[in-house]
XYZ file of C-alpha atoms in Angstrom:
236
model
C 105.148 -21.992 -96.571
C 103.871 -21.670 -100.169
C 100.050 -21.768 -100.666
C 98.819 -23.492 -103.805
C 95.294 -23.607 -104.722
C 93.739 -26.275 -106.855
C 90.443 -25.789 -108.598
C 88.421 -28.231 -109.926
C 85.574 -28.954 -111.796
C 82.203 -30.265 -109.910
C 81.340 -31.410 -113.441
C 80.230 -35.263 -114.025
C 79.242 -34.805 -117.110
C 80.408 -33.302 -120.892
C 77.413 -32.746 -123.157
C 78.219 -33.410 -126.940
C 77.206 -31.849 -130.006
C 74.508 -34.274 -130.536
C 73.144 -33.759 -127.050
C 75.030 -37.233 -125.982
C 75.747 -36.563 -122.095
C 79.473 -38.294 -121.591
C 80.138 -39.064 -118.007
C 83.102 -37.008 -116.985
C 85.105 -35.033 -114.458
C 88.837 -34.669 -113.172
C 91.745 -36.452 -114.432
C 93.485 -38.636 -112.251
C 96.442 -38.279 -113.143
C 96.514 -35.018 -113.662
C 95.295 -34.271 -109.744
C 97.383 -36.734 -108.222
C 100.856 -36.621 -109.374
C 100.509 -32.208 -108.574
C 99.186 -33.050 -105.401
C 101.691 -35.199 -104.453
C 104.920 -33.329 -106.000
C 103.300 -30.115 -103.733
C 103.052 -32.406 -100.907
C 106.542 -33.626 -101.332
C 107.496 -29.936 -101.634
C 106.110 -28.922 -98.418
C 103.096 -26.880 -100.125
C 99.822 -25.765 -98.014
C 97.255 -27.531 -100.509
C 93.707 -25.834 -100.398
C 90.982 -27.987 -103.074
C 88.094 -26.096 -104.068
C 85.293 -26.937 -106.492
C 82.121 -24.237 -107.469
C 79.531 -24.606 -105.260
C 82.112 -27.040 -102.804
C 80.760 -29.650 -104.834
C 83.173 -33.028 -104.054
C 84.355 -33.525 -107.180
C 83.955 -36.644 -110.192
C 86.568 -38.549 -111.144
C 86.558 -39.765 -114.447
C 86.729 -43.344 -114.602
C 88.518 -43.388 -117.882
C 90.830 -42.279 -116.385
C 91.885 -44.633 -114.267
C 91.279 -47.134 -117.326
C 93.942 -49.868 -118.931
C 94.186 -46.558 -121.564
C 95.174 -44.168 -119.634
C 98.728 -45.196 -118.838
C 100.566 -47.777 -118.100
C 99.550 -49.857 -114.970
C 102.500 -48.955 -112.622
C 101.696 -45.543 -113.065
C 98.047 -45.741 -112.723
C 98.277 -47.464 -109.163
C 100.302 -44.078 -107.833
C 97.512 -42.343 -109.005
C 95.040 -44.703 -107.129
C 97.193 -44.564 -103.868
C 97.318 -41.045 -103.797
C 93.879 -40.462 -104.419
C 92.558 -42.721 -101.864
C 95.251 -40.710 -99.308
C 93.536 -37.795 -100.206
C 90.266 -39.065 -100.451
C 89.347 -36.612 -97.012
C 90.399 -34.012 -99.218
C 88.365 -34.223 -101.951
C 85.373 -35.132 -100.180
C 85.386 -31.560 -98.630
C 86.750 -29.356 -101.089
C 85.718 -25.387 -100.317
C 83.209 -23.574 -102.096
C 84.949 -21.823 -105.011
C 82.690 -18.512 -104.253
C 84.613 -18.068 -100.698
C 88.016 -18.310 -102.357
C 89.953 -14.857 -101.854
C 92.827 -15.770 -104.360
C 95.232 -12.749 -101.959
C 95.295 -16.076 -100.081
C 97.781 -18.438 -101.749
C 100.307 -18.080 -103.627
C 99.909 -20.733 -106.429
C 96.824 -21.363 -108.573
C 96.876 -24.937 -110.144
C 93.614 -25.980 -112.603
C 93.922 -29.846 -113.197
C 91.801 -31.011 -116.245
C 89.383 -33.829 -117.955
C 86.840 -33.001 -119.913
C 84.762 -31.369 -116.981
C 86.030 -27.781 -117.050
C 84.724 -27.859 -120.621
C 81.431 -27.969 -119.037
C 81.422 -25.891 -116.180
C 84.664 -24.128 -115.525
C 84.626 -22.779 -118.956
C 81.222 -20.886 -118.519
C 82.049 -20.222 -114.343
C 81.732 -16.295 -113.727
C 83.459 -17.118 -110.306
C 86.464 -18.776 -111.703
C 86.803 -16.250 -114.724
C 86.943 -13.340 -112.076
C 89.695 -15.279 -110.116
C 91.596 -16.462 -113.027
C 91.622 -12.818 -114.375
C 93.102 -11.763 -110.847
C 95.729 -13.876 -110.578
C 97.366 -13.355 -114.121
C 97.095 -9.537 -113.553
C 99.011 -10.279 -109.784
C 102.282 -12.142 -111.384
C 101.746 -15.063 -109.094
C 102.086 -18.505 -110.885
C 98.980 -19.854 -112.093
C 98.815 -23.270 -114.068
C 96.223 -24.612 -116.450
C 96.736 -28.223 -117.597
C 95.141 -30.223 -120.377
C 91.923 -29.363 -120.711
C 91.755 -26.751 -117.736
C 92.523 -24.153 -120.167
C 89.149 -23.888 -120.849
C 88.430 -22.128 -117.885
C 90.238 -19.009 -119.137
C 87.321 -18.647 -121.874
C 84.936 -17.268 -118.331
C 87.488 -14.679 -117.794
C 87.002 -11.021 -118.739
C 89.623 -8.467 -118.224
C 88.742 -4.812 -116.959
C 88.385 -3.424 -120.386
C 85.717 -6.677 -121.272
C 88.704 -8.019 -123.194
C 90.175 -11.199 -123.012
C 93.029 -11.573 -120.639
C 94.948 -14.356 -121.572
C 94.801 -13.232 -125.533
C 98.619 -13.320 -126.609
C 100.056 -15.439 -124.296
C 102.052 -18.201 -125.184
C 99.606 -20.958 -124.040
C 99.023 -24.856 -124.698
C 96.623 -27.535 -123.752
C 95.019 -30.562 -125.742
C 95.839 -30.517 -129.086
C 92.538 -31.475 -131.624
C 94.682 -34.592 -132.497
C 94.917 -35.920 -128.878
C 91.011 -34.962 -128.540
C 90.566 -36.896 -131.537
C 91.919 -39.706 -130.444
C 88.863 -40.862 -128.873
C 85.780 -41.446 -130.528
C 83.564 -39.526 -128.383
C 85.759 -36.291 -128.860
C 84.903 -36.023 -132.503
C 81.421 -35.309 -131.343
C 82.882 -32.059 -129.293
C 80.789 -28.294 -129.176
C 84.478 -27.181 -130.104
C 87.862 -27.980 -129.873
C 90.608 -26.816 -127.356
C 93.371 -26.181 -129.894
C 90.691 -24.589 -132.181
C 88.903 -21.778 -129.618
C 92.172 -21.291 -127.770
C 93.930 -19.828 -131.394
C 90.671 -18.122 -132.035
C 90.670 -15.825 -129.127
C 93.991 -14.662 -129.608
C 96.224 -16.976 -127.616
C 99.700 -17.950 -128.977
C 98.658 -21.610 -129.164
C 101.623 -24.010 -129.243
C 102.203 -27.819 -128.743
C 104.433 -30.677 -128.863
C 105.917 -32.314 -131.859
C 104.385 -35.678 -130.955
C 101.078 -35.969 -129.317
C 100.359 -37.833 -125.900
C 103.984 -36.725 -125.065
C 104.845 -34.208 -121.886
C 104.340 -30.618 -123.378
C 105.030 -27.492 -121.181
C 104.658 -24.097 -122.463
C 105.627 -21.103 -119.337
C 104.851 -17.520 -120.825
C 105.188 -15.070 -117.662
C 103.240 -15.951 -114.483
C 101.273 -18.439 -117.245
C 102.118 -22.209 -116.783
C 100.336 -24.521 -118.951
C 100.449 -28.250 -120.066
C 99.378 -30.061 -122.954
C 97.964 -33.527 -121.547
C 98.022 -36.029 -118.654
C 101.585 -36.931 -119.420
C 102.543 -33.022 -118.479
C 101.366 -33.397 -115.361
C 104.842 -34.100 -113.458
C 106.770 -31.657 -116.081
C 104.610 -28.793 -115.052
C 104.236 -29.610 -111.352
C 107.671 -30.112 -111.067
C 108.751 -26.841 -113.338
C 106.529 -25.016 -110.931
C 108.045 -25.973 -107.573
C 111.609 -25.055 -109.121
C 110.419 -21.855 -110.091
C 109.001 -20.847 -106.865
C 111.669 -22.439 -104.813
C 114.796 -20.332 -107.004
C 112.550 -17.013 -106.541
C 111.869 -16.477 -110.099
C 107.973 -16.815 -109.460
């Protein structure tokens, strides 16, 4: 049976440039609908948060602008099935990442506030791109790969072919303007090959080796889905 991991933030909160705290968290969406394509796939799911903090979810997220309402209530029914789950997530710090064989960061703007400064989640992050086993950032997850540090103090992930939230999409909503920095922006500045998709809000996938990573909460199925047909035809 294949072992996937999900980490997630135990952020509630995304401090802004001005100080402004921003109530924050996970995605739904981009939990969910990766939860449940594992599930459907017959995947061992293990949740773990730092500090086995339950995690936040973002209530904008479940908002009339998040999606459309069809899609929205899947995301409601399969967090509330889960609800155990993510109640009890384990402590990030006992994670030995020799353990499963997927790694799976869902986003929201909470990794931007604690993933992305996490020592723990850098070390394991810079572990399982050196071990060739898939690991998958989505949205704003990539953030977490700014806490990881390769042997040679280096960062890992510079070169690969990587995406995540474009500044446009960030943009988008007011609050975002107000950002410490931008996704798009910090990724390209620390040497990863930063791409997106032609239209924004749109599924975006980008695969570069063991590296999976989505643009935004429409990827979520793409890359779930990409990932299970990988592992399942051997190629990961």
């Amino acid at each position: 049976m294949t072992r996937v991991l999900f980490v997630v933030t135990a952020a509630d909160r995304w401090t802004l440039r001005d100080g402004e705290v921003h109530p924050s968290g996970f995605w739904g969406e981009e939990l969910a609908m990766p939860h449940r394509i594992f599930h459907a796939a017959g995947w061992e799911i293990t949740i773990a948060t730092p500090g086995g903090k339950a995690p936040t979810l973002d209530r904008l997220s479940m908002s009339r602008t998040a999606g459309r309402p069809s899609k929205l209530r899947e995301v409601a029914a399969h967090l509330e099935s889960i609800q155990a789950e993510l109640n009890s997530p384990r402590p990030l710090e006992q994670i030995d990442p020799d353990d499963f064989d997927v790694v799976f960061y869902p986003g929201g703007h909470g990794p931007m506030e604690d993933l992305a400064v996490d020592p723990v989640s850098g070390a394991l992050l810079t572990k399982v791109l050196a071990s060739g086993k898939p690991l998958a950032l989505l949205c704003h997850a990539p953030a977490a790969s700014f806490a990881a540090v390769g042997p040679d103090g280096s960062w890992p992930f510079a070169g690969y072919r990587m995406t995540g939230l474009s500044n446009l999409e960030e943009k988008l909503n007011s609050f975002g303007r107000k950002a410490l920095w931008l996704l798009e922006d910090r990724l390209r500045e620390s040497g990863a090959d930063y791409v997106k998709g032609r239209l924004p809000l749109r599924p975006f996938i980008a695969v570069d080796r063991n590296l999976y990573t989505g643009q935004n909460p429409a990827s979520s199925e793409r890359l779930a889905e990409r990932l299970v047909a990988d592992v399942n035809a051997g190629t990961r």
